[in-house]
């Protein structure tokens, strides 16, 4: 018997199908959230199935991709009373994939069982489909049958199957409402208990009674020495006011793991717009400016290794639209500059059409590896990713498109679009063998794409709204396990949040950002522990696990309203764009030692660095000998 046997029958009797607003249904969601946050996932999925209130698409996807066919159908059986036909169609997709895999593996007994025990019943409304599958089974050479020729193999087939499953469920008016988990705050059930507990004791002299059990009401013990207890309460309140998060005068000391000592000041020729530390030589800093120039700095010595002004190498290969835009307004800015994961290349996205990728082997020179007229209008963002040992760069632009480029031959591998709005940012991510691209749009949408460069397909896996529907950037924690976003809308409201990426829900919203911003807030993550954002002329910090503001830093010399920031890989250095075209470098104690280590002088040829095998496989010598500066 199931651990929640009779749950559905009980809820039906008590609720009378009154809808999502009933207390009983909300209690089920609170219990579901509690179970998942504590790791009781199997119990949670049983409750989902027995209550019929929520369909966990991520769980469905995981089971289909792992080939757990019986478990998948059993889970879906809990929702048949809402839409029997759609659930039957979904199960048909699932069993059809299982059937084709049995044919692929030459397992005739299993294929026969699936055909007669599952597909015959599920395809009762589609007799033609069942007959075709039956003919396939009876065929002497099954793998040359026309129906099998449409089968793409186990991995791709399962991905396509879950795509069909999602579309069918989302298209069903009775089931689509069960895809949204209505609770946005973490630990909601525990918080409600604490709230009721505090309300119950709101008149108690002792402010924090010990809660020993939930099974009986707590009764406060008499306070015999009130003259001693009351001053303690006043002192506690006073202390909490002094240290209340969100104020610039916070008295809580910032942890030593956060860079807070001013170590260097770099002077650029124009305002920095984007910065990135080298992933291997962590005292090497790339800077892109509002004038379109690129600077490469050795932060250890404070030396500027090179400065590259914007120019197009082959203007004849550019579009007429770009040429006209350049003639109308020759000013061009760097929107994003970024190193590749191996540190052998860096990409530059410009405010007009152009993407450039440079090769760097150390010293004072770079080589132009790739130049392309990537987008019409702004190239808003770029990011590198490695797919099947192939280095790719992903770009997005004002032309509502996302494009993927092969760094080594410059080909446009594929384009994701057209979208309804300009694409503001991209964030690639890899989970096991699956490659994703997360993207945000100027209208506040956030979408996720599953792509496969070898098999040339792209599948949309989710479509969410960002908080405030503003221009939003995305970033993962260093270990790639947690997804964060920070955005600002047209009303000047800014939101820094952590996501349940697979469910499209906000896990927590961080407090302390200014709510009348004139420009977009920039943020970064470090050490799998901290978040930082440039806001209101200061740098603000949060612990990833706490919504309250951890502390702030006001850098000497003054900062713009929304300074750009960037941590190095280890989180020991923090680069901040400051007033008068300056860059302030803050350091931890370890960062100060790093800056003083001679071996970290960024003039060492990168060919002397030992890279991991997957990185070392890339050719380190540029194939195009266009040298900068020439």
Short mmCIF file of C-alpha atoms in Angstrom, two decimals, residues 220-441:
data_model
loop_
_atom_site.label_atom_id
_atom_site.label_comp_id
_atom_site.label_asym_id
_atom_site.label_seq_id
_atom_site.Cartn_x
_atom_site.Cartn_y
_atom_site.Cartn_z
CA UNK A 220 5.15 30.12 28.94
CA UNK A 221 6.65 29.73 32.37
CA UNK A 222 6.16 32.62 34.80
CA UNK A 223 8.89 35.21 34.80
CA UNK A 224 9.81 35.81 38.45
CA UNK A 225 12.62 38.35 38.04
CA UNK A 226 11.09 40.94 35.71
CA UNK A 227 13.60 43.61 36.67
CA UNK A 228 16.35 41.52 35.12
CA UNK A 229 14.47 40.15 32.12
CA UNK A 230 13.12 43.42 30.73
CA UNK A 231 16.46 45.25 30.28
CA UNK A 232 17.73 42.19 28.43
CA UNK A 233 14.82 42.52 26.02
CA UNK A 234 15.54 46.21 25.45
CA UNK A 235 19.21 45.50 24.81
CA UNK A 236 18.32 42.76 22.31
CA UNK A 237 15.99 45.12 20.42
CA UNK A 238 18.57 47.89 20.40
CA UNK A 239 21.19 45.55 19.01
CA UNK A 240 18.87 44.34 16.29
CA UNK A 241 18.15 47.92 15.23
CA UNK A 242 21.84 48.72 15.04
CA UNK A 243 22.57 45.70 12.87
CA UNK A 244 19.37 45.63 10.78
CA UNK A 245 20.27 44.46 7.26
CA UNK A 246 19.78 46.81 4.32
CA UNK A 247 21.39 49.92 5.88
CA UNK A 248 24.69 51.38 4.67
CA UNK A 249 25.96 51.67 8.26
CA UNK A 250 25.75 47.93 8.98
CA UNK A 251 27.89 47.03 11.96
CA UNK A 252 28.23 43.33 11.09
CA UNK A 253 31.82 42.78 9.86
CA UNK A 254 32.19 41.47 6.31
CA UNK A 255 33.75 37.98 6.27
CA UNK A 256 37.45 37.70 5.42
CA UNK A 257 36.55 35.51 2.41
CA UNK A 258 35.25 38.63 0.63
CA UNK A 259 37.78 40.99 -1.04
CA UNK A 260 37.66 44.28 0.86
CA UNK A 261 41.22 45.65 0.90
CA UNK A 262 42.01 48.20 -1.83
CA UNK A 263 45.08 46.71 -3.53
CA UNK A 264 45.38 48.44 -6.94
CA UNK A 265 43.91 51.29 -8.96
CA UNK A 266 44.05 50.96 -12.76
CA UNK A 267 43.53 53.96 -15.02
CA UNK A 268 41.68 53.27 -18.28
CA UNK A 269 41.27 55.75 -21.13
CA UNK A 270 37.47 55.40 -21.22
CA UNK A 271 34.76 54.14 -18.89
CA UNK A 272 34.95 50.36 -18.34
CA UNK A 273 31.83 48.55 -19.55
CA UNK A 274 32.84 44.90 -19.05
CA UNK A 275 35.67 43.07 -17.27
CA UNK A 276 36.85 39.48 -16.92
CA UNK A 277 39.76 37.83 -15.10
CA UNK A 278 41.78 35.13 -16.87
CA UNK A 279 40.64 31.65 -15.69
CA UNK A 280 44.23 30.39 -15.24
CA UNK A 281 46.42 33.48 -14.76
CA UNK A 282 44.12 35.02 -12.21
CA UNK A 283 45.88 38.38 -12.03
CA UNK A 284 45.30 39.02 -15.74
CA UNK A 285 42.30 41.33 -16.30
CA UNK A 286 40.50 42.04 -19.58
CA UNK A 287 38.63 45.35 -19.89
CA UNK A 288 36.23 46.56 -22.58
CA UNK A 289 35.32 50.26 -22.62
CA UNK A 290 32.56 52.59 -23.80
CA UNK A 291 34.87 53.74 -26.63
CA UNK A 292 35.16 50.22 -28.04
CA UNK A 293 38.75 49.73 -26.87
CA UNK A 294 40.17 46.64 -25.17
CA UNK A 295 42.68 46.73 -22.34
CA UNK A 296 44.69 43.82 -20.94
CA UNK A 297 46.13 44.45 -17.49
CA UNK A 298 48.68 42.69 -15.32
CA UNK A 299 47.04 43.46 -11.97
CA UNK A 300 50.10 42.25 -10.03
CA UNK A 301 52.36 44.97 -11.44
CA UNK A 302 49.65 47.43 -12.48
CA UNK A 303 51.06 47.31 -16.03
CA UNK A 304 48.78 47.61 -19.04
CA UNK A 305 50.04 44.86 -21.35
CA UNK A 306 48.17 46.03 -24.42
CA UNK A 307 45.47 48.40 -25.64
CA UNK A 308 43.44 47.65 -28.76
CA UNK A 309 41.19 50.26 -30.37
CA UNK A 310 38.12 49.05 -32.23
CA UNK A 311 38.51 48.42 -35.93
CA UNK A 312 36.95 46.07 -38.45
CA UNK A 313 39.55 44.06 -40.32
CA UNK A 314 37.39 43.24 -43.34
CA UNK A 315 34.81 45.99 -43.77
CA UNK A 316 33.92 44.60 -47.18
CA UNK A 317 32.54 41.44 -45.61
CA UNK A 318 30.18 43.40 -43.37
CA UNK A 319 26.53 44.07 -44.13
CA UNK A 320 25.26 47.26 -45.70
CA UNK A 321 23.20 47.83 -42.56
CA UNK A 322 26.35 47.87 -40.42
CA UNK A 323 28.17 50.23 -42.77
CA UNK A 324 25.24 52.64 -42.77
CA UNK A 325 24.98 52.51 -38.96
CA UNK A 326 28.72 53.20 -38.64
CA UNK A 327 28.53 56.15 -41.01
CA UNK A 328 25.54 57.59 -39.16
CA UNK A 329 27.22 57.23 -35.75
CA UNK A 330 30.85 56.04 -35.60
CA UNK A 331 30.77 55.61 -31.81
CA UNK A 332 30.87 51.97 -30.72
CA UNK A 333 31.03 50.41 -27.27
CA UNK A 334 31.99 47.05 -25.80
CA UNK A 335 28.89 45.36 -24.36
CA UNK A 336 30.62 42.21 -23.10
CA UNK A 337 34.16 40.87 -22.97
CA UNK A 338 34.94 37.33 -21.78
CA UNK A 339 37.69 34.71 -21.70
CA UNK A 340 37.08 31.22 -23.04
CA UNK A 341 37.15 28.46 -20.37
CA UNK A 342 40.75 27.56 -21.31
CA UNK A 343 41.98 31.15 -21.36
CA UNK A 344 43.42 30.80 -24.87
CA UNK A 345 40.78 33.02 -26.48
CA UNK A 346 38.58 35.94 -25.53
CA UNK A 347 35.46 37.28 -27.18
CA UNK A 348 34.20 40.84 -27.56
CA UNK A 349 30.55 41.76 -28.22
CA UNK A 350 30.12 45.29 -29.56
CA UNK A 351 27.19 47.70 -29.59
CA UNK A 352 26.97 47.52 -33.39
CA UNK A 353 26.71 44.15 -35.17
CA UNK A 354 30.25 42.88 -34.59
CA UNK A 355 31.61 39.89 -32.70
CA UNK A 356 35.38 39.47 -32.51
CA UNK A 357 37.31 36.56 -30.96
CA UNK A 358 41.02 36.98 -30.23
CA UNK A 359 43.72 34.42 -29.51
CA UNK A 360 46.17 35.16 -26.70
CA UNK A 361 49.36 33.24 -25.95
CA UNK A 362 50.89 35.55 -23.35
CA UNK A 363 52.91 38.71 -23.51
CA UNK A 364 51.83 41.93 -25.23
CA UNK A 365 50.14 40.68 -28.42
CA UNK A 366 46.83 39.15 -29.46
CA UNK A 367 45.67 37.69 -32.76
CA UNK A 368 42.26 38.10 -34.33
CA UNK A 369 40.80 34.60 -34.60
CA UNK A 370 37.23 35.38 -35.67
CA UNK A 371 35.39 38.45 -36.88
CA UNK A 372 31.77 38.35 -37.98
CA UNK A 373 28.78 40.62 -38.55
CA UNK A 374 26.88 38.63 -35.93
CA UNK A 375 23.63 40.54 -35.34
CA UNK A 376 21.65 43.48 -36.67
CA UNK A 377 22.09 46.19 -34.04
CA UNK A 378 23.56 45.49 -30.60
CA UNK A 379 25.42 42.29 -29.83
CA UNK A 380 24.13 42.33 -26.26
CA UNK A 381 26.02 39.42 -24.75
CA UNK A 382 28.33 36.47 -25.42
CA UNK A 383 29.41 33.31 -23.65
CA UNK A 384 31.74 30.41 -24.42
CA UNK A 385 30.86 26.75 -24.07
CA UNK A 386 32.52 23.44 -24.90
CA UNK A 387 30.39 20.85 -26.69
CA UNK A 388 31.85 17.47 -27.71
CA UNK A 389 35.36 18.98 -27.38
CA UNK A 390 34.34 21.77 -29.77
CA UNK A 391 34.77 25.35 -28.54
CA UNK A 392 31.68 27.44 -29.31
CA UNK A 393 30.77 31.06 -28.64
CA UNK A 394 27.11 31.99 -28.15
CA UNK A 395 25.87 35.49 -28.91
CA UNK A 396 22.54 37.32 -28.64
CA UNK A 397 21.35 40.60 -30.05
CA UNK A 398 18.80 43.29 -30.70
CA UNK A 399 17.61 41.35 -33.77
CA UNK A 400 15.78 38.93 -31.41
CA UNK A 401 18.18 36.06 -32.18
CA UNK A 402 20.62 33.77 -30.42
CA UNK A 403 23.49 32.45 -32.54
CA UNK A 404 26.10 29.77 -31.92
CA UNK A 405 29.51 30.03 -33.62
CA UNK A 406 32.41 27.62 -34.05
CA UNK A 407 35.44 29.52 -32.72
CA UNK A 408 37.97 27.67 -34.89
CA UNK A 409 36.36 27.96 -38.35
CA UNK A 410 33.93 30.85 -37.73
CA UNK A 411 30.84 29.04 -39.00
CA UNK A 412 27.39 29.87 -37.65
CA UNK A 413 26.53 26.42 -36.24
CA UNK A 414 22.88 27.31 -35.73
CA UNK A 415 20.52 30.14 -34.87
CA UNK A 416 17.83 30.09 -32.17
CA UNK A 417 15.05 32.52 -33.07
CA UNK A 418 13.17 34.53 -34.09
CA UNK A 419 11.90 35.76 -30.73
CA UNK A 420 9.31 38.38 -29.87
CA UNK A 421 11.83 40.69 -28.21
CA UNK A 422 15.52 41.54 -28.22
CA UNK A 423 17.68 38.97 -26.41
CA UNK A 424 19.45 40.64 -23.49
CA UNK A 425 21.75 37.91 -22.14
CA UNK A 426 22.82 34.28 -22.57
CA UNK A 427 24.09 31.75 -20.04
CA UNK A 428 25.16 28.28 -21.23
CA UNK A 429 25.06 25.36 -18.80
CA UNK A 430 25.88 21.66 -18.96
CA UNK A 431 24.28 18.89 -16.90
CA UNK A 432 25.78 15.46 -17.49
CA UNK A 433 25.51 14.94 -21.28
CA UNK A 434 22.92 17.66 -21.84
CA UNK A 435 23.79 21.16 -23.01
CA UNK A 436 21.51 24.10 -22.29
CA UNK A 437 21.39 27.78 -23.15
CA UNK A 438 19.45 30.04 -20.81
CA UNK A 439 18.48 33.41 -22.27
CA UNK A 440 16.73 36.55 -21.04
CA UNK A 441 14.85 39.14 -23.06
#
